[in-house]
PDB file of C-alpha atoms in Angstrom:
ATOM      1  CA  UNK A   3     -27.383 -16.629  -8.060  1.00 96.00           C
ATOM      2  CA  UNK A   4     -24.394 -19.045  -7.531  1.00 98.00           C
ATOM      3  CA  UNK A   5     -24.609 -21.774  -4.933  1.00 98.00           C
ATOM      4  CA  UNK A   6     -21.378 -22.193  -3.006  1.00 98.00           C
ATOM      5  CA  UNK A   7     -21.177 -24.867  -0.416  1.00 98.00           C
ATOM      6  CA  UNK A   8     -18.781 -24.464   2.321  1.00 97.00           C
ATOM      7  CA  UNK A   9     -16.100 -26.727   3.653  1.00 97.00           C
ATOM      8  CA  UNK A  10     -14.418 -25.550   6.841  1.00 95.00           C
ATOM      9  CA  UNK A  11     -11.099 -27.325   7.891  1.00 97.00           C
ATOM     10  CA  UNK A  12      -9.728 -28.152  11.257  1.00 96.00           C
ATOM     11  CA  UNK A  13      -6.895 -30.583  11.440  1.00 95.00           C
ATOM     12  CA  UNK A  14      -7.551 -31.503   7.753  1.00 96.00           C
ATOM     13  CA  UNK A  15     -11.231 -32.588   8.558  1.00 96.00           C
ATOM     14  CA  UNK A  16     -14.576 -31.039   7.496  1.00 96.00           C
ATOM     15  CA  UNK A  17     -16.040 -29.304  10.436  1.00 95.00           C
ATOM     16  CA  UNK A  18     -18.769 -26.666  11.355  1.00 90.00           C
ATOM     17  CA  UNK A  19     -18.725 -24.171  14.044  1.00 88.00           C
ATOM     18  CA  UNK A  20     -21.605 -21.992  15.563  1.00 86.00           C
ATOM     19  CA  UNK A  21     -21.069 -18.331  15.595  1.00 83.00           C
ATOM     20  CA  UNK A  22     -17.354 -18.993  14.853  1.00 83.00           C
ATOM     21  CA  UNK A  23     -16.742 -20.499  18.275  1.00 85.00           C
ATOM     22  CA  UNK A  24     -14.055 -23.043  18.022  1.00 88.00           C
ATOM     23  CA  UNK A  25     -15.335 -24.857  21.219  1.00 90.00           C
ATOM     24  CA  UNK A  26     -18.629 -25.786  19.250  1.00 91.00           C
ATOM     25  CA  UNK A  27     -16.665 -27.715  16.575  1.00 92.00           C
ATOM     26  CA  UNK A  28     -18.565 -30.717  15.010  1.00 93.00           C
ATOM     27  CA  UNK A  29     -16.844 -33.036  12.682  1.00 95.00           C
ATOM     28  CA  UNK A  30     -18.976 -34.014   9.662  1.00 94.00           C
ATOM     29  CA  UNK A  31     -16.396 -35.757   7.555  1.00 94.00           C
ATOM     30  CA  UNK A  32     -12.755 -36.934   8.091  1.00 94.00           C
ATOM     31  CA  UNK A  33     -12.116 -36.400   4.230  1.00 97.00           C
ATOM     32  CA  UNK A  34     -12.871 -33.124   2.700  1.00 97.00           C
ATOM     33  CA  UNK A  35     -12.206 -34.358  -0.690  1.00 97.00           C
ATOM     34  CA  UNK A  36     -14.974 -36.940  -0.473  1.00 97.00           C
ATOM     35  CA  UNK A  37     -17.309 -34.200   0.523  1.00 97.00           C
ATOM     36  CA  UNK A  38     -16.177 -32.016  -2.527  1.00 98.00           C
ATOM     37  CA  UNK A  39     -16.585 -34.784  -4.897  1.00 98.00           C
ATOM     38  CA  UNK A  40     -20.100 -35.357  -3.645  1.00 97.00           C
ATOM     39  CA  UNK A  41     -20.935 -31.712  -4.290  1.00 97.00           C
ATOM     40  CA  UNK A  42     -19.441 -32.013  -7.887  1.00 98.00           C
ATOM     41  CA  UNK A  43     -21.674 -35.069  -8.718  1.00 97.00           C
ATOM     42  CA  UNK A  44     -24.655 -32.907  -8.001  1.00 96.00           C
ATOM     43  CA  UNK A  45     -23.898 -30.144 -10.411  1.00 96.00           C
ATOM     44  CA  UNK A  46     -22.078 -27.835  -8.000  1.00 97.00           C
ATOM     45  CA  UNK A  47     -19.343 -25.791  -9.615  1.00 98.00           C
ATOM     46  CA  UNK A  48     -18.061 -23.645  -6.726  1.00 98.00           C
ATOM     47  CA  UNK A  49     -16.640 -24.212  -3.148  1.00 98.00           C
ATOM     48  CA  UNK A  50     -16.012 -21.919  -0.320  1.00 98.00           C
ATOM     49  CA  UNK A  51     -12.939 -23.642   1.528  1.00 98.00           C
ATOM     50  CA  UNK A  52     -11.981 -22.134   4.863  1.00 95.00           C
ATOM     51  CA  UNK A  53      -8.787 -22.909   6.763  1.00 96.00           C
ATOM     52  CA  UNK A  54      -9.964 -22.514  10.324  1.00 93.00           C
ATOM     53  CA  UNK A  55      -6.423 -23.458  11.632  1.00 94.00           C
ATOM     54  CA  UNK A  56      -5.051 -20.796   9.316  1.00 93.00           C
ATOM     55  CA  UNK A  57      -7.498 -18.152  10.723  1.00 88.00           C
ATOM     56  CA  UNK A  58      -6.333 -18.954  14.354  1.00 88.00           C
ATOM     57  CA  UNK A  59      -2.691 -19.289  13.360  1.00 91.00           C
ATOM     58  CA  UNK A  60      -2.537 -16.067  11.167  1.00 90.00           C
ATOM     59  CA  UNK A  61      -0.984 -17.898   8.195  1.00 94.00           C
ATOM     60  CA  UNK A  62      -1.975 -20.578   5.730  1.00 96.00           C
ATOM     61  CA  UNK A  63      -1.987 -24.071   7.261  1.00 97.00           C
ATOM     62  CA  UNK A  64      -4.345 -26.373   5.331  1.00 97.00           C
ATOM     63  CA  UNK A  65      -3.111 -25.630   1.776  1.00 97.00           C
ATOM     64  CA  UNK A  66      -2.508 -29.542   1.206  1.00 97.00           C
ATOM     65  CA  UNK A  67      -6.467 -29.862   1.405  1.00 97.00           C
ATOM     66  CA  UNK A  68      -6.905 -27.140  -0.954  1.00 98.00           C
ATOM     67  CA  UNK A  69      -4.412 -28.681  -3.354  1.00 98.00           C
ATOM     68  CA  UNK A  70      -6.094 -31.987  -3.060  1.00 98.00           C
ATOM     69  CA  UNK A  71      -9.472 -30.842  -3.911  1.00 98.00           C
ATOM     70  CA  UNK A  72      -8.346 -28.459  -6.539  1.00 98.00           C
ATOM     71  CA  UNK A  73      -6.399 -31.336  -8.306  1.00 98.00           C
ATOM     72  CA  UNK A  74      -9.014 -33.968  -7.926  1.00 98.00           C
ATOM     73  CA  UNK A  75     -12.178 -32.038  -8.827  1.00 98.00           C
ATOM     74  CA  UNK A  76     -13.122 -29.277 -11.231  1.00 98.00           C
ATOM     75  CA  UNK A  77     -14.605 -26.963  -8.516  1.00 98.00           C
ATOM     76  CA  UNK A  78     -13.828 -23.291  -8.662  1.00 98.00           C
ATOM     77  CA  UNK A  79     -12.496 -22.688  -5.020  1.00 98.00           C
ATOM     78  CA  UNK A  80     -12.415 -19.540  -3.194  1.00 98.00           C
ATOM     79  CA  UNK A  81     -10.005 -20.119  -0.156  1.00 98.00           C
ATOM     80  CA  UNK A  82      -9.803 -17.996   3.114  1.00 96.00           C
ATOM     81  CA  UNK A  83      -8.491 -18.159   6.574  1.00 92.00           C
ATOM     82  CA  UNK A  84      -5.200 -16.798   7.944  1.00 89.00           C
ATOM     83  CA  UNK A  85      -4.051 -15.295   4.616  1.00 95.00           C
ATOM     84  CA  UNK A  86      -1.757 -12.508   5.871  1.00 94.00           C
ATOM     85  CA  UNK A  87       1.237 -12.171   3.549  1.00 96.00           C
ATOM     86  CA  UNK A  88       2.266 -12.381  -0.145  1.00 97.00           C
ATOM     87  CA  UNK A  89       3.770 -15.858   0.561  1.00 97.00           C
ATOM     88  CA  UNK A  90       0.260 -16.996   1.887  1.00 97.00           C
ATOM     89  CA  UNK A  91      -1.340 -15.832  -1.271  1.00 97.00           C
ATOM     90  CA  UNK A  92       1.399 -17.402  -3.550  1.00 97.00           C
ATOM     91  CA  UNK A  93       0.890 -20.802  -1.740  1.00 98.00           C
ATOM     92  CA  UNK A  94      -3.022 -20.535  -1.994  1.00 98.00           C
ATOM     93  CA  UNK A  95      -2.942 -19.766  -5.619  1.00 98.00           C
ATOM     94  CA  UNK A  96      -0.237 -22.329  -6.555  1.00 98.00           C
ATOM     95  CA  UNK A  97      -2.337 -24.829  -4.482  1.00 98.00           C
ATOM     96  CA  UNK A  98      -5.279 -24.225  -6.940  1.00 98.00           C
ATOM     97  CA  UNK A  99      -7.397 -21.483  -5.416  1.00 98.00           C
ATOM     98  CA  UNK A 100      -9.385 -19.587  -8.055  1.00 98.00           C
ATOM     99  CA  UNK A 101     -10.059 -16.736  -5.668  1.00 98.00           C
ATOM    100  CA  UNK A 102      -8.970 -15.877  -2.128  1.00 98.00           C
ATOM    101  CA  UNK A 103     -10.920 -14.225   0.487  1.00 97.00           C
ATOM    102  CA  UNK A 104      -9.108 -11.565   2.781  1.00 95.00           C
ATOM    103  CA  UNK A 105     -10.924 -10.393   5.898  1.00 90.00           C
ATOM    104  CA  UNK A 106      -8.647  -9.514   8.807  1.00 87.00           C
ATOM    105  CA  UNK A 107      -5.991  -8.348   6.470  1.00 92.00           C
ATOM    106  CA  UNK A 108      -8.302  -5.908   4.947  1.00 93.00           C
ATOM    107  CA  UNK A 109      -8.689  -4.371   8.398  1.00 91.00           C
ATOM    108  CA  UNK A 110      -5.329  -4.608   9.780  1.00 90.00           C
ATOM    109  CA  UNK A 111      -3.203  -4.135   6.708  1.00 94.00           C
ATOM    110  CA  UNK A 112      -5.037  -2.110   4.123  1.00 94.00           C
ATOM    111  CA  UNK A 113      -2.036  -1.409   2.182  1.00 96.00           C
ATOM    112  CA  UNK A 114      -1.279  -5.055   1.580  1.00 96.00           C
ATOM    113  CA  UNK A 115      -4.842  -5.803   0.674  1.00 97.00           C
ATOM    114  CA  UNK A 116      -4.910  -3.006  -1.779  1.00 96.00           C
ATOM    115  CA  UNK A 117      -1.640  -4.339  -3.331  1.00 97.00           C
ATOM    116  CA  UNK A 118      -3.391  -7.722  -3.814  1.00 97.00           C
ATOM    117  CA  UNK A 119      -6.094  -6.066  -5.508  1.00 96.00           C
ATOM    118  CA  UNK A 120      -3.822  -4.214  -7.968  1.00 96.00           C
ATOM    119  CA  UNK A 121      -1.484  -7.410  -8.369  1.00 96.00           C
ATOM    120  CA  UNK A 122      -4.229 -10.025  -8.986  1.00 96.00           C
ATOM    121  CA  UNK A 123      -7.271  -8.018  -9.932  1.00 97.00           C
ATOM    122  CA  UNK A 124     -10.817  -7.680  -8.543  1.00 96.00           C
ATOM    123  CA  UNK A 125     -11.769 -11.123 -10.007  1.00 97.00           C
ATOM    124  CA  UNK A 126      -9.302 -12.885  -7.909  1.00 98.00           C
ATOM    125  CA  UNK A 127      -9.522 -11.003  -4.491  1.00 98.00           C
ATOM    126  CA  UNK A 128     -12.669 -11.197  -2.357  1.00 98.00           C
ATOM    127  CA  UNK A 129     -13.431  -8.895   0.577  1.00 98.00           C
ATOM    128  CA  UNK A 130     -14.368 -10.915   3.564  1.00 95.00           C
ATOM    129  CA  UNK A 131     -16.773  -8.575   5.539  1.00 94.00           C
ATOM    130  CA  UNK A 132     -17.838 -10.590   8.443  1.00 88.00           C
ATOM    131  CA  UNK A 133     -19.759  -8.656  11.136  1.00 89.00           C
ATOM    132  CA  UNK A 134     -21.516  -8.671  14.504  1.00 87.00           C
ATOM    133  CA  UNK A 135     -23.950  -5.946  15.037  1.00 87.00           C
ATOM    134  CA  UNK A 136     -22.788  -4.321  11.785  1.00 91.00           C
ATOM    135  CA  UNK A 137     -19.173  -4.090  13.111  1.00 89.00           C
ATOM    136  CA  UNK A 138     -16.499  -5.952  11.287  1.00 90.00           C
ATOM    137  CA  UNK A 139     -14.974  -8.901  13.244  1.00 82.00           C
ATOM    138  CA  UNK A 140     -11.405 -10.213  12.577  1.00 78.00           C
ATOM    139  CA  UNK A 141      -8.948 -12.837  13.541  1.00 62.00           C
ATOM    140  CA  UNK A 142     -11.150 -15.774  12.931  1.00 53.00           C
ATOM    141  CA  UNK A 143     -13.970 -13.655  14.630  1.00 58.00           C
ATOM    142  CA  UNK A 144     -12.172 -13.715  17.833  1.00 57.00           C
ATOM    143  CA  UNK A 145     -11.863  -9.913  17.799  1.00 65.00           C
ATOM    144  CA  UNK A 146     -14.377  -7.211  16.979  1.00 65.00           C
ATOM    145  CA  UNK A 147     -12.960  -4.048  15.257  1.00 73.00           C
ATOM    146  CA  UNK A 148     -14.403  -0.526  15.365  1.00 80.00           C
ATOM    147  CA  UNK A 149     -15.052  -0.702  11.519  1.00 89.00           C
ATOM    148  CA  UNK A 150     -18.645  -0.179  10.470  1.00 93.00           C
ATOM    149  CA  UNK A 151     -19.831  -2.720   7.989  1.00 95.00           C
ATOM    150  CA  UNK A 152     -21.376  -0.521   5.195  1.00 95.00           C
ATOM    151  CA  UNK A 153     -18.746   2.249   5.130  1.00 95.00           C
ATOM    152  CA  UNK A 154     -16.049  -0.567   5.131  1.00 95.00           C
ATOM    153  CA  UNK A 155     -17.552  -2.075   2.105  1.00 96.00           C
ATOM    154  CA  UNK A 156     -18.062   1.197   0.368  1.00 96.00           C
ATOM    155  CA  UNK A 157     -14.399   2.322   0.933  1.00 95.00           C
ATOM    156  CA  UNK A 158     -13.079  -0.780  -0.559  1.00 96.00           C
ATOM    157  CA  UNK A 159     -15.573  -0.706  -3.513  1.00 95.00           C
ATOM    158  CA  UNK A 160     -13.831   2.633  -4.286  1.00 94.00           C
ATOM    159  CA  UNK A 161     -10.561   0.873  -4.476  1.00 94.00           C
ATOM    160  CA  UNK A 162     -11.869  -1.649  -6.983  1.00 95.00           C
ATOM    161  CA  UNK A 163     -13.358  -4.574  -4.967  1.00 97.00           C
ATOM    162  CA  UNK A 164     -16.320  -6.175  -6.567  1.00 97.00           C
ATOM    163  CA  UNK A 165     -16.732  -9.509  -4.755  1.00 98.00           C
ATOM    164  CA  UNK A 166     -17.841  -9.271  -1.048  1.00 98.00           C
ATOM    165  CA  UNK A 167     -18.621 -12.179   1.265  1.00 97.00           C
ATOM    166  CA  UNK A 168     -20.696 -10.934   4.127  1.00 96.00           C
ATOM    167  CA  UNK A 169     -21.324 -13.260   7.067  1.00 90.00           C
ATOM    168  CA  UNK A 170     -23.560 -12.071   9.869  1.00 88.00           C
ATOM    169  CA  UNK A 171     -21.766 -13.908  12.695  1.00 85.00           C
ATOM    170  CA  UNK A 172     -24.849 -13.954  14.978  1.00 85.00           C
ATOM    171  CA  UNK A 173     -26.531 -16.166  12.277  1.00 86.00           C
ATOM    172  CA  UNK A 174     -23.573 -18.427  11.312  1.00 78.00           C
ATOM    173  CA  UNK A 175     -24.173 -22.055  12.012  1.00 76.00           C
ATOM    174  CA  UNK A 176     -27.406 -21.288  13.822  1.00 80.00           C
ATOM    175  CA  UNK A 177     -29.845 -22.520  11.050  1.00 83.00           C
ATOM    176  CA  UNK A 178     -32.184 -19.587  11.902  1.00 89.00           C
ATOM    177  CA  UNK A 179     -32.257 -17.896   8.488  1.00 93.00           C
ATOM    178  CA  UNK A 180     -29.975 -15.393   6.859  1.00 95.00           C
ATOM    179  CA  UNK A 181     -29.887 -11.570   7.356  1.00 94.00           C
ATOM    180  CA  UNK A 182     -32.190 -10.456   4.478  1.00 96.00           C
ATOM    181  CA  UNK A 183     -32.314  -7.072   5.863  1.00 95.00           C
ATOM    182  CA  UNK A 184     -28.592  -6.545   6.185  1.00 95.00           C
ATOM    183  CA  UNK A 185     -27.938  -7.644   2.726  1.00 96.00           C
ATOM    184  CA  UNK A 186     -30.548  -5.526   1.244  1.00 97.00           C
ATOM    185  CA  UNK A 187     -29.028  -2.534   3.139  1.00 96.00           C
ATOM    186  CA  UNK A 188     -25.616  -3.321   1.750  1.00 96.00           C
ATOM    187  CA  UNK A 189     -26.817  -3.625  -1.730  1.00 97.00           C
ATOM    188  CA  UNK A 190     -28.862  -0.476  -1.493  1.00 96.00           C
ATOM    189  CA  UNK A 191     -26.095   1.585  -0.276  1.00 94.00           C
ATOM    190  CA  UNK A 192     -23.251   0.302  -2.361  1.00 89.00           C
ATOM    191  CA  UNK A 193     -22.267   1.237  -5.904  1.00 78.00           C
ATOM    192  CA  UNK A 194     -23.262  -0.635  -9.015  1.00 85.00           C
ATOM    193  CA  UNK A 195     -21.247  -3.731  -9.714  1.00 92.00           C
ATOM    194  CA  UNK A 196     -21.060  -5.098  -6.112  1.00 97.00           C
ATOM    195  CA  UNK A 197     -21.166  -8.948  -6.259  1.00 98.00           C
ATOM    196  CA  UNK A 198     -22.525  -9.679  -2.761  1.00 98.00           C
ATOM    197  CA  UNK A 199     -22.157 -13.180  -1.615  1.00 98.00           C
ATOM    198  CA  UNK A 200     -24.526 -14.004   1.363  1.00 97.00           C
ATOM    199  CA  UNK A 201     -23.181 -16.351   4.148  1.00 94.00           C
ATOM    200  CA  UNK A 202     -24.392 -17.477   7.539  1.00 90.00           C
ATOM    201  CA  UNK A 203     -27.803 -18.847   8.788  1.00 91.00           C
ATOM    202  CA  UNK A 204     -29.131 -20.469   5.538  1.00 95.00           C
ATOM    203  CA  UNK A 205     -31.564 -23.008   6.958  1.00 95.00           C
ATOM    204  CA  UNK A 206     -34.175 -23.759   4.263  1.00 96.00           C
ATOM    205  CA  UNK A 207     -34.300 -24.031   0.428  1.00 97.00           C
ATOM    206  CA  UNK A 208     -37.041 -21.346   0.416  1.00 97.00           C
ATOM    207  CA  UNK A 209     -34.505 -18.764   1.514  1.00 97.00           C
ATOM    208  CA  UNK A 210     -32.523 -19.156  -1.691  1.00 97.00           C
ATOM    209  CA  UNK A 211     -35.014 -17.653  -4.203  1.00 97.00           C
ATOM    210  CA  UNK A 212     -35.424 -14.716  -1.665  1.00 97.00           C
ATOM    211  CA  UNK A 213     -31.680 -14.044  -1.498  1.00 98.00           C
ATOM    212  CA  UNK A 214     -31.576 -14.116  -5.343  1.00 97.00           C
ATOM    213  CA  UNK A 215     -34.553 -11.629  -5.495  1.00 97.00           C
ATOM    214  CA  UNK A 216     -32.686  -9.106  -3.167  1.00 96.00           C
ATOM    215  CA  UNK A 217     -29.826  -9.242  -5.643  1.00 97.00           C
ATOM    216  CA  UNK A 218     -27.083 -11.551  -3.980  1.00 98.00           C
ATOM    217  CA  UNK A 219     -24.775 -12.829  -6.514  1.00 98.00           C
ATOM    218  CA  UNK A 220     -24.082 -15.901  -4.603  1.00 98.00           C
ATOM    219  CA  UNK A 221     -24.682 -17.719  -1.340  1.00 98.00           C
ATOM    220  CA  UNK A 222     -22.620 -19.841   0.888  1.00 97.00           C
ATOM    221  CA  UNK A 223     -24.289 -22.808   2.360  1.00 96.00           C
ATOM    222  CA  UNK A 224     -22.803 -24.934   5.234  1.00 93.00           C
ATOM    223  CA  UNK A 225     -24.434 -26.618   8.126  1.00 91.00           C
ATOM    224  CA  UNK A 226     -27.757 -26.649   6.239  1.00 94.00           C
ATOM    225  CA  UNK A 227     -26.257 -29.196   3.892  1.00 96.00           C
ATOM    226  CA  UNK A 228     -24.562 -31.254   6.477  1.00 94.00           C
ATOM    227  CA  UNK A 229     -27.615 -31.307   8.608  1.00 92.00           C
ATOM    228  CA  UNK A 230     -29.867 -32.410   5.640  1.00 95.00           C
ATOM    229  CA  UNK A 231     -31.983 -29.218   5.897  1.00 96.00           C
ATOM    230  CA  UNK A 232     -31.402 -28.665   2.195  1.00 97.00           C
ATOM    231  CA  UNK A 233     -30.823 -31.532  -0.075  1.00 97.00           C
ATOM    232  CA  UNK A 234     -28.267 -31.830  -2.738  1.00 97.00           C
ATOM    233  CA  UNK A 235     -31.248 -32.756  -4.963  1.00 96.00           C
ATOM    234  CA  UNK A 236     -32.857 -29.333  -4.192  1.00 97.00           C
ATOM    235  CA  UNK A 237     -29.606 -27.553  -4.964  1.00 97.00           C
ATOM    236  CA  UNK A 238     -29.100 -29.468  -8.183  1.00 96.00           C
ATOM    237  CA  UNK A 239     -32.612 -28.456  -9.323  1.00 95.00           C
ATOM    238  CA  UNK A 240     -31.901 -24.864  -8.432  1.00 95.00           C
ATOM    239  CA  UNK A 241     -28.794 -24.726 -10.487  1.00 95.00           C
ATOM    240  CA  UNK A 242     -30.526 -26.374 -13.482  1.00 92.00           C
ATOM    241  CA  UNK A 243     -33.490 -23.990 -13.322  1.00 87.00           C
ATOM    242  CA  UNK A 244     -31.470 -20.912 -13.015  1.00 72.00           C
TER     243      UNK A 244
END
């Protein structure tokens, strides 16, 4: 299972929110590149970079931060937040993203998301399936849609999606543990080849082997790292012992 630390960006700074609520913003570092380099020194290979300004503005905003991290580290970056147009995607990939995550766009403009899959391939496009009470949420989690989580993922699998990041919003930033049952349900009801990336609520190191056992392909860890609930040394050992 891949370990994927998260850096969420507001005003060019590394922040974390609770349950996606912008009023709960806590700044952890003024310099995201510094944070990314620290991850890299501990054997981390992947990074989940979220443009929270972009999610709110509905277009890419913090591509300069992406460009800086991509050009000054060797981290493989998946980038999301506010990607709504072909132009946004072009900027993201030109700025160094290895993959992009599309969430709201996959609900609100299915044709465009499907065209991205065709143009760039399933290895480059991640479906962002963020949910509250198993209903898909959109627009930086400021809106809930009527889309049911599991059928939503199944439908996109038929169109060729292989990577899915699923965040249980009720768990995100709360340090109360991830949604093991939800991830098990998704994997049990999805076709072969689904690469499910768990996100939200990771709070202790012991949860990681359990997510791997369920069959998650990766896990995104944010606040647990920043609040020192999980040490970089533990993550380093987990990666070495895979």
